[in-house]
GROMACS .gro file of C-alpha atoms in nm:
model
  339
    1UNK     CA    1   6.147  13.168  10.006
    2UNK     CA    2   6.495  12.975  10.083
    3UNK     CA    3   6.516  12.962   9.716
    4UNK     CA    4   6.398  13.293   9.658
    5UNK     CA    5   6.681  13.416   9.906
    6UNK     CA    6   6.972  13.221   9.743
    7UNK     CA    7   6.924  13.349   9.417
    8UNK     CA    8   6.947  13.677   9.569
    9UNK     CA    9   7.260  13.644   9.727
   10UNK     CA   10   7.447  13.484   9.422
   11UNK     CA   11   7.310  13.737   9.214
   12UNK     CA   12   7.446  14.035   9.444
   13UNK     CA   13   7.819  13.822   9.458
   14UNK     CA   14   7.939  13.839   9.122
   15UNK     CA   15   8.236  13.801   9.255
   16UNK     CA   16   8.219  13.385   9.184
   17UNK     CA   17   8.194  13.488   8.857
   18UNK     CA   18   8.538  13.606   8.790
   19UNK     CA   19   8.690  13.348   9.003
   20UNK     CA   20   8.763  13.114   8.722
   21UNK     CA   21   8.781  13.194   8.327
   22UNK     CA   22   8.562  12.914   8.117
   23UNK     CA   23   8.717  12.644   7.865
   24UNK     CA   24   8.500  12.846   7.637
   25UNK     CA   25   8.770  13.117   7.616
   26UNK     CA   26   9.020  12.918   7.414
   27UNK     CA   27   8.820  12.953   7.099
   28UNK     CA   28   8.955  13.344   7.056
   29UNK     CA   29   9.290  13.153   7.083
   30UNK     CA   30   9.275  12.900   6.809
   31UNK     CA   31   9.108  12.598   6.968
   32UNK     CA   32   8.819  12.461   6.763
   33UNK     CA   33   8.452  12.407   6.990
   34UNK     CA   34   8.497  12.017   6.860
   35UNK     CA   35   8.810  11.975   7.127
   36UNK     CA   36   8.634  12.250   7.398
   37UNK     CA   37   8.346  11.993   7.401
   38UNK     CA   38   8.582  11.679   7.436
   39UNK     CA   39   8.733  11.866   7.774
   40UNK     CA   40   8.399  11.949   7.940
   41UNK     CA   41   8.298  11.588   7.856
   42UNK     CA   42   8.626  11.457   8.047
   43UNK     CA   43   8.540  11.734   8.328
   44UNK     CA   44   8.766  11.981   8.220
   45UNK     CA   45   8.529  12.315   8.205
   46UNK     CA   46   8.795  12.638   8.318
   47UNK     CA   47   9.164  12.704   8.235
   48UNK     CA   48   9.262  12.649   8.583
   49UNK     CA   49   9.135  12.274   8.493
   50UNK     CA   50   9.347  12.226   8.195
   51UNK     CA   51   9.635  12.371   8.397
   52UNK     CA   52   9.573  12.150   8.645
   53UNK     CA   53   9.568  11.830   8.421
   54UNK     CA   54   9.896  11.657   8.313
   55UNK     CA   55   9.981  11.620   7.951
   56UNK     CA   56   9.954  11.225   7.968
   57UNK     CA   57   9.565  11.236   8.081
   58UNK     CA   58   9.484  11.516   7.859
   59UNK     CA   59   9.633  11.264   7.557
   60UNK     CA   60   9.409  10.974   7.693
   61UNK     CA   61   9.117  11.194   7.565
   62UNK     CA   62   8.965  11.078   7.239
   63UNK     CA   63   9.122  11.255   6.928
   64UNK     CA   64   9.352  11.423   7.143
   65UNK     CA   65   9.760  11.379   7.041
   66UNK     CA   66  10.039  11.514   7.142
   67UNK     CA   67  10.024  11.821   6.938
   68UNK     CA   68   9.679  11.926   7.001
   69UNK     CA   69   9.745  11.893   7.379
   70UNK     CA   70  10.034  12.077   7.318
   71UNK     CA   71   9.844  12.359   7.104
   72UNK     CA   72   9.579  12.372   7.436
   73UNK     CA   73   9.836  12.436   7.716
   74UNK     CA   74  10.013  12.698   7.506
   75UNK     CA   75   9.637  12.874   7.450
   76UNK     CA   76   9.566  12.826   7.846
   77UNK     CA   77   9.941  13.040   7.847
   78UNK     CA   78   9.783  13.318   7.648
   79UNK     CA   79   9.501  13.345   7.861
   80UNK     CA   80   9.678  13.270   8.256
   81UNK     CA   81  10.048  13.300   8.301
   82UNK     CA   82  10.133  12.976   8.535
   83UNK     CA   83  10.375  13.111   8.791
   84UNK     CA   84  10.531  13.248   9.107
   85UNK     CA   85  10.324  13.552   9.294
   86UNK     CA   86  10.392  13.757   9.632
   87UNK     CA   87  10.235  13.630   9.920
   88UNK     CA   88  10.047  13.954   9.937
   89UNK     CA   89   9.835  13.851   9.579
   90UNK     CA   90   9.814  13.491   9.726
   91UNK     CA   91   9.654  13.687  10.095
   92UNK     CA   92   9.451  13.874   9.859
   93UNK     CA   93   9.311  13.570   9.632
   94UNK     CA   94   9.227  13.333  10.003
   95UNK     CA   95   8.955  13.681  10.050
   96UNK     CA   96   8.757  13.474   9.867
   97UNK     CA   97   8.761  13.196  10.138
   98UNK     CA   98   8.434  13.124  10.302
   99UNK     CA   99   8.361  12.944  10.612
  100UNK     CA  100   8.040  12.694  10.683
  101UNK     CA  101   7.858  12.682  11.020
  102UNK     CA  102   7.871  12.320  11.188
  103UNK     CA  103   7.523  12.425  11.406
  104UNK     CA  104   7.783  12.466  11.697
  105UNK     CA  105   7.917  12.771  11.806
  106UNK     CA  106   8.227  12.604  12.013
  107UNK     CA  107   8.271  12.372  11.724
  108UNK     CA  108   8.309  12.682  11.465
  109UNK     CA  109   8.495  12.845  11.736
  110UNK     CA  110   8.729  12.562  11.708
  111UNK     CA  111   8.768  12.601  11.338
  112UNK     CA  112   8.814  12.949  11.344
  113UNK     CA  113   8.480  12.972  11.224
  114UNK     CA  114   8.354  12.692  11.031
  115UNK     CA  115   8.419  12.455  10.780
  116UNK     CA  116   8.659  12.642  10.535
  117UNK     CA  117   8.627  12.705  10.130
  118UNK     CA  118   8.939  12.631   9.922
  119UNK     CA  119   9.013  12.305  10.118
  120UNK     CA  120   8.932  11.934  10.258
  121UNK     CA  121   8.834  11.863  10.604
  122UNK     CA  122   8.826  11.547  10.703
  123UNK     CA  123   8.654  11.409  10.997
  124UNK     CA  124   8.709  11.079  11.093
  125UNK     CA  125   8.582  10.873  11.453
  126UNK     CA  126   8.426  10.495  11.511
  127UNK     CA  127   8.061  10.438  11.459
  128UNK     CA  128   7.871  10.658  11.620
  129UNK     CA  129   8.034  10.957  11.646
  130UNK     CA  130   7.836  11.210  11.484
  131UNK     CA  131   8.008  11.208  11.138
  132UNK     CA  132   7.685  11.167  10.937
  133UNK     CA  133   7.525  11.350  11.151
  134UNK     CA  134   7.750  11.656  11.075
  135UNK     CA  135   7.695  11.579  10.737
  136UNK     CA  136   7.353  11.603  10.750
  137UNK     CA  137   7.370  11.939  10.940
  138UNK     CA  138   7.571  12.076  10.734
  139UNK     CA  139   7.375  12.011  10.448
  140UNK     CA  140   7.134  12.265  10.602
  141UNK     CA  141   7.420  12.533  10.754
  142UNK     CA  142   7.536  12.566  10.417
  143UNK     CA  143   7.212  12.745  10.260
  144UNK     CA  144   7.233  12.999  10.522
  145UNK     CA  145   7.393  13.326  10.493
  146UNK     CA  146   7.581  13.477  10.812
  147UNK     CA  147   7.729  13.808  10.885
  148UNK     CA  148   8.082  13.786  10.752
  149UNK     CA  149   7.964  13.805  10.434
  150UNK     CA  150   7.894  13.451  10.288
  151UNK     CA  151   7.582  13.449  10.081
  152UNK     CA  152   7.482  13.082  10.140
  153UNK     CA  153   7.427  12.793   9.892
  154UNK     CA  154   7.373  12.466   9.785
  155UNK     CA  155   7.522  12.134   9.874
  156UNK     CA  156   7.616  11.815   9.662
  157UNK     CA  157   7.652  11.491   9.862
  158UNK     CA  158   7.823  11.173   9.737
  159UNK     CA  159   7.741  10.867   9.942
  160UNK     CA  160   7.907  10.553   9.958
  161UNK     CA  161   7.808  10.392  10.265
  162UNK     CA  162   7.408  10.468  10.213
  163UNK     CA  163   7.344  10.638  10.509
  164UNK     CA  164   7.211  10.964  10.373
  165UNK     CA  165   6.848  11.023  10.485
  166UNK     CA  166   6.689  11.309  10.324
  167UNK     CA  167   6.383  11.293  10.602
  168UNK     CA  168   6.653  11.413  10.869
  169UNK     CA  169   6.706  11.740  10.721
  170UNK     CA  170   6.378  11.840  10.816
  171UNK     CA  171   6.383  11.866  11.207
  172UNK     CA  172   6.757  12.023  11.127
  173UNK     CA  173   6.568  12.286  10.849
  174UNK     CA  174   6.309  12.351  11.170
  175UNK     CA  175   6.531  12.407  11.418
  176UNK     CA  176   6.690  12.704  11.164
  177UNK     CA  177   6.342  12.840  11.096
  178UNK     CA  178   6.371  12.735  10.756
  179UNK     CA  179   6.117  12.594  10.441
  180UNK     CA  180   6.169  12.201  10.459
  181UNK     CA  181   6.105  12.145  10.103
  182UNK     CA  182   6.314  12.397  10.000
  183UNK     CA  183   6.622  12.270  10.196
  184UNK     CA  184   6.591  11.923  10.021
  185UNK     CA  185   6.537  12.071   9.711
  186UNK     CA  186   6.929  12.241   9.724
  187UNK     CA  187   7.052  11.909   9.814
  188UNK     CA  188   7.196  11.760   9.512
  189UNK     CA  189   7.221  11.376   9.615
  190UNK     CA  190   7.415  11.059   9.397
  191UNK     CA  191   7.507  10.713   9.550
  192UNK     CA  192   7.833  10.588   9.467
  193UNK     CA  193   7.848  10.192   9.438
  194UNK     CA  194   8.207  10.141   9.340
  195UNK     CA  195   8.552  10.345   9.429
  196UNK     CA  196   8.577  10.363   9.027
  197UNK     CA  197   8.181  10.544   9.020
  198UNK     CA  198   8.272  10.737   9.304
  199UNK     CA  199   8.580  10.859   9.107
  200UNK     CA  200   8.385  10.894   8.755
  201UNK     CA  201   8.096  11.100   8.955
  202UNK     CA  202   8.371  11.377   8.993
  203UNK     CA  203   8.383  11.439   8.664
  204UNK     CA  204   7.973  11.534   8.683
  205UNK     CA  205   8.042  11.731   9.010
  206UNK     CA  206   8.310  11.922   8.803
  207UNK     CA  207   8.072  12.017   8.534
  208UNK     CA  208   7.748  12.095   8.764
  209UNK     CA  209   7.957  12.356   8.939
  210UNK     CA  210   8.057  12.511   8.643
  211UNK     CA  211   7.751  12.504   8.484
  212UNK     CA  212   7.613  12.677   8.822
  213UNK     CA  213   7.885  12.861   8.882
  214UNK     CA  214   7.865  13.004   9.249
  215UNK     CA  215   7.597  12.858   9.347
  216UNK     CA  216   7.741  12.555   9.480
  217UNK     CA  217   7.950  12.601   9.846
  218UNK     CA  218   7.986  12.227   9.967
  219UNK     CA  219   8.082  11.892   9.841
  220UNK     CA  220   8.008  11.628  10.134
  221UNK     CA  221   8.175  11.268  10.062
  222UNK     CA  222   8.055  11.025  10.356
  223UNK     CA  223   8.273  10.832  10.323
  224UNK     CA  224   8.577  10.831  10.139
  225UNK     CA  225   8.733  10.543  10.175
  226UNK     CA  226   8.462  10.256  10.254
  227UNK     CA  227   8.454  10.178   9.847
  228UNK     CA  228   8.813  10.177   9.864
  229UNK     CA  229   8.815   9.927  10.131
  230UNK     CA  230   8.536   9.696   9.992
  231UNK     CA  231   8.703   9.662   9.600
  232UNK     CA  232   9.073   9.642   9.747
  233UNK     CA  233   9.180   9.377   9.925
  234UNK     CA  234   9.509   9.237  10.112
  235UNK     CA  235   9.864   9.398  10.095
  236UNK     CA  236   9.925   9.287   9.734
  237UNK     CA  237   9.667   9.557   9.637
  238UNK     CA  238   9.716   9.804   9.872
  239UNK     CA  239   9.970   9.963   9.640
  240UNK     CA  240   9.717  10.028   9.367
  241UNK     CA  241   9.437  10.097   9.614
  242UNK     CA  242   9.655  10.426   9.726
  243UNK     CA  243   9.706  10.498   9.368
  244UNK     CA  244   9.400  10.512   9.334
  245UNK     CA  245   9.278  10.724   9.629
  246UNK     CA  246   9.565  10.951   9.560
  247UNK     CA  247   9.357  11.087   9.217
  248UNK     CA  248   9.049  11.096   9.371
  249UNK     CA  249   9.202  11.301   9.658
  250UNK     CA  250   9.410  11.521   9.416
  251UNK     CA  251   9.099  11.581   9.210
  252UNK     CA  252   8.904  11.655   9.472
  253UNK     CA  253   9.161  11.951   9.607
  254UNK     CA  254   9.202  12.062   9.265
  255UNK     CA  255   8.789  12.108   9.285
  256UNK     CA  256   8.796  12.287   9.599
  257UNK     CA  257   9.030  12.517   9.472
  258UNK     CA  258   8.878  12.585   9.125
  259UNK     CA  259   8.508  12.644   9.211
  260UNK     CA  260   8.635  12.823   9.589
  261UNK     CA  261   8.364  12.549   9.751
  262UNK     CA  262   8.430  12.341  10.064
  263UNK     CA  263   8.517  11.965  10.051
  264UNK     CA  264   8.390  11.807  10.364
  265UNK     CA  265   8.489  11.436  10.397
  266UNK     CA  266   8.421  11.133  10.677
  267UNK     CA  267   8.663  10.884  10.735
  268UNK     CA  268   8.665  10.575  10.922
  269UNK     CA  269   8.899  10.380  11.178
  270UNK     CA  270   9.067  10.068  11.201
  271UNK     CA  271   9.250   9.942  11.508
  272UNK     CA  272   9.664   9.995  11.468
  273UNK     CA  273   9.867   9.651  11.606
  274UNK     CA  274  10.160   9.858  11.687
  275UNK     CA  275  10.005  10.104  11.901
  276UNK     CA  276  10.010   9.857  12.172
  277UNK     CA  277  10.395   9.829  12.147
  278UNK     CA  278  10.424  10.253  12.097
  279UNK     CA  279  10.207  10.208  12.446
  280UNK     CA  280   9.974  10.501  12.304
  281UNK     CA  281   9.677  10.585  12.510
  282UNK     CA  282   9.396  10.500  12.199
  283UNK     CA  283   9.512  10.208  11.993
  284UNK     CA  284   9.275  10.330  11.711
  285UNK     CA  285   9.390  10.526  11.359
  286UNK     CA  286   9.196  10.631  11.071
  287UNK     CA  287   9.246  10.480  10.751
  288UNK     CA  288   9.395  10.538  10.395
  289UNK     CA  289   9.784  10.613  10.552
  290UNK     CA  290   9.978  10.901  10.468
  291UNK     CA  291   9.810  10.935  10.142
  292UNK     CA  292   9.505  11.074  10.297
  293UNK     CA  293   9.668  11.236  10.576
  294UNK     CA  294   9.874  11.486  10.341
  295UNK     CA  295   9.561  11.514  10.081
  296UNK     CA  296   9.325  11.661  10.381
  297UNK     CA  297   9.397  11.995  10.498
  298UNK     CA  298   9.253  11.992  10.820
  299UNK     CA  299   9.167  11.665  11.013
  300UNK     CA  300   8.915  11.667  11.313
  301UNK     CA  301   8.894  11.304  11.505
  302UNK     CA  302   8.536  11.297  11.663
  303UNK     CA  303   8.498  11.067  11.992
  304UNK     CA  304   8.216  10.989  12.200
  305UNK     CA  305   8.134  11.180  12.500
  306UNK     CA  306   7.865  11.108  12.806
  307UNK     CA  307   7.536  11.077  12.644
  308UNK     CA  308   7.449  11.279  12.299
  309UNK     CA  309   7.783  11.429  12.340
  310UNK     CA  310   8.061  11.409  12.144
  311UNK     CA  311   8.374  11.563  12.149
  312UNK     CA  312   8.620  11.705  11.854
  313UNK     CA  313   8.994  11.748  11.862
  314UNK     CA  314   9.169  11.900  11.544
  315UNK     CA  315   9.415  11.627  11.489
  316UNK     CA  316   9.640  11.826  11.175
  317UNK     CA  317   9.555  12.227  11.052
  318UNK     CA  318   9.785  12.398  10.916
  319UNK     CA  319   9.679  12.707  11.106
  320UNK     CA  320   9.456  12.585  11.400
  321UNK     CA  321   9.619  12.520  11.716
  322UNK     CA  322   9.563  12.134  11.823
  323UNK     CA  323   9.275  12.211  12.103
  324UNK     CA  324   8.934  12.034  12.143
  325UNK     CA  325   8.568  12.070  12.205
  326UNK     CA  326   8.252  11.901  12.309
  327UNK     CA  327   7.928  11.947  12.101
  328UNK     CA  328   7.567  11.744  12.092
  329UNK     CA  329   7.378  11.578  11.897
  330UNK     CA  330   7.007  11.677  11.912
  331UNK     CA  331   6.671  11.650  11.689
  332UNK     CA  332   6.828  11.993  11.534
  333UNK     CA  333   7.087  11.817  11.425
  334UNK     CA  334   7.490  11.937  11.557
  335UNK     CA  335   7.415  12.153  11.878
  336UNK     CA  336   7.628  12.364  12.193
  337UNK     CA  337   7.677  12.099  12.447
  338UNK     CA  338   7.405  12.215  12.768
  339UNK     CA  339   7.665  12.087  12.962
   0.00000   0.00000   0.00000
């Protein structure tokens, strides 16, 4: 029925359709279906992706040189200008933006709403503070519609740390009065085992939400940076370890932005020697530096609270007022506090 119901909703919002233009179109502007295929087998499936690809990795493509790249960005031209437009158009484009439920009505009150389309939010806490949990509930959130007009969907989750348990979506797909089965079955689920697969598996998430356009709303990465961690080691390769984070992150906004879905990311801490000399009340930061902190649009550092509480602060928005809230964690999943 869950199925049934999703189908219905992305059928009525055609909308997705028209919110990027395929690779598919270059063809009426000279480019042979030989190259087309090369770019959706790099991960490159809409103009907007080409456009958003520098000349130097478009050249590392097989048969591509210099003038065929060259030949590609001036058909991308012919088909979207690249330019300057009034905030007004921008206003009007960010109608497209959707926001996910967390399962807690102060939490989305907090976010102004939800977890928002278009952008990556980044939660990041010590053990035990609800991250997978959230991940897990949102997983379900995401496949239901709400009033304001989003149609629901499904979710892709990319796991690094192996803590996804498909078994704890049911209680969570109860507590929303929805088919268990059909809740896993919109889960789209890969384990990443190295920060290079982790990076490589973007180029299949790329091509799985164009190939079902719309019908994707969330990415879930939990968690970023515990590959990056485990293949990098010591200052002398922390250098190339933010490289390296820095095009997974830019990818991943460039995604967000391409296929309108959400990016939801967790994060972990580490304990910062100078705090102690800064005399800061918590002594804790989350990893991955400045890198990650300008790559995330909105951070939220989770904490725990007395019992299955937990509380959330928005660390950085760049439109929600620093403020926090205190949620629980129940059977259900992410839940209103009782107290």
């Amino acid at each position: 029925m869950l199925e049934q119901t999703l189908d219905d909703n992305i059928s009525e919002n055609d909308e997705e359709e028209i919110f990027f233009q395929d690779v598919d179109t270059l063809q009426k502007h000279g480019i042979n279906v030989a190259d087309i295929k090369k770019l959706k087998g790099a991960g490159i499936c809409t103009i907007k992706g080409i456009q958003m690809t520098t000349k130097k990795k478009l050249c590392n493509i097989k048969g591509f040189s210099d003038a065929k790249v060259e030949k590609i960005k001036e058909a991308c031209l012919k088909v979207v200008s690249l330019g300057f437009m009034t905030a007004l158009e921008v206003s009007d484009k960010r109608k497209h933006v959707f926001k996910i439920s967390t399962g807690s009505s102060e939490f989305d009150k907090l976010l102004a709403g939800g977890i928002e389309s278009m952008s990556i939010t980044e939660v990041f806490g010590e053990f035990r503070t609800g991250k997978t949990q959230l991940s897990h509930t949102l997983c379900v959130t995401t496949q239901i519609p709400n009033s304001s007009g989003y149609s629901g969907g499904k979710v892709m989750f990319l796991d690094t740390e192996h803590t996804f348990r498909p078994d704890r979506l049911r209680p969570i797909a109860d507590r929303f009065n929805l088919e268990q089965n059909a809740v896993l079955d919109n889960v789209l689920y890969a384990r990443a085992y190295t920060s290079e697969h982790q990076a490589e598996l973007l180029d299949f998430v790329a091509a799985k939400f164009h190939e079902e356009a719309g019908v994707f709303k969330l990415l879930i990465i939990d968690s970023v940076m515990a590959l990056f961690r485990v293949d990098f080691s010591g200052r002398g390769e922390l250098a190339d370890r933010q490289q390296k984070l820095a095009q997974v992150l830019s990818r991943l906004q460039k995604i967000s932005e391409e296929y309108n879905v959400a990016v939801f990311i967790t994060n972990q801490m580490t304990a910062d020697p100078g705090a102690t000399l800064s005399f800061q009340a918590d002594p804790k930061k989350p990893i991955g530096g400045n890198i990650l902190a300008h790559a995330s649009t909105t951070r939220i550092y989770l904490r725990k609270g007395r019992g299955e509480n937990r509380i959330a602060k928005i660390y950085d928005s760049p439109d929600l007022p620093e403020s926090e809230v205190t949620f629980a964690i129940t059977n259900g999943g992410v839940a209103d506090s009782k107290d």
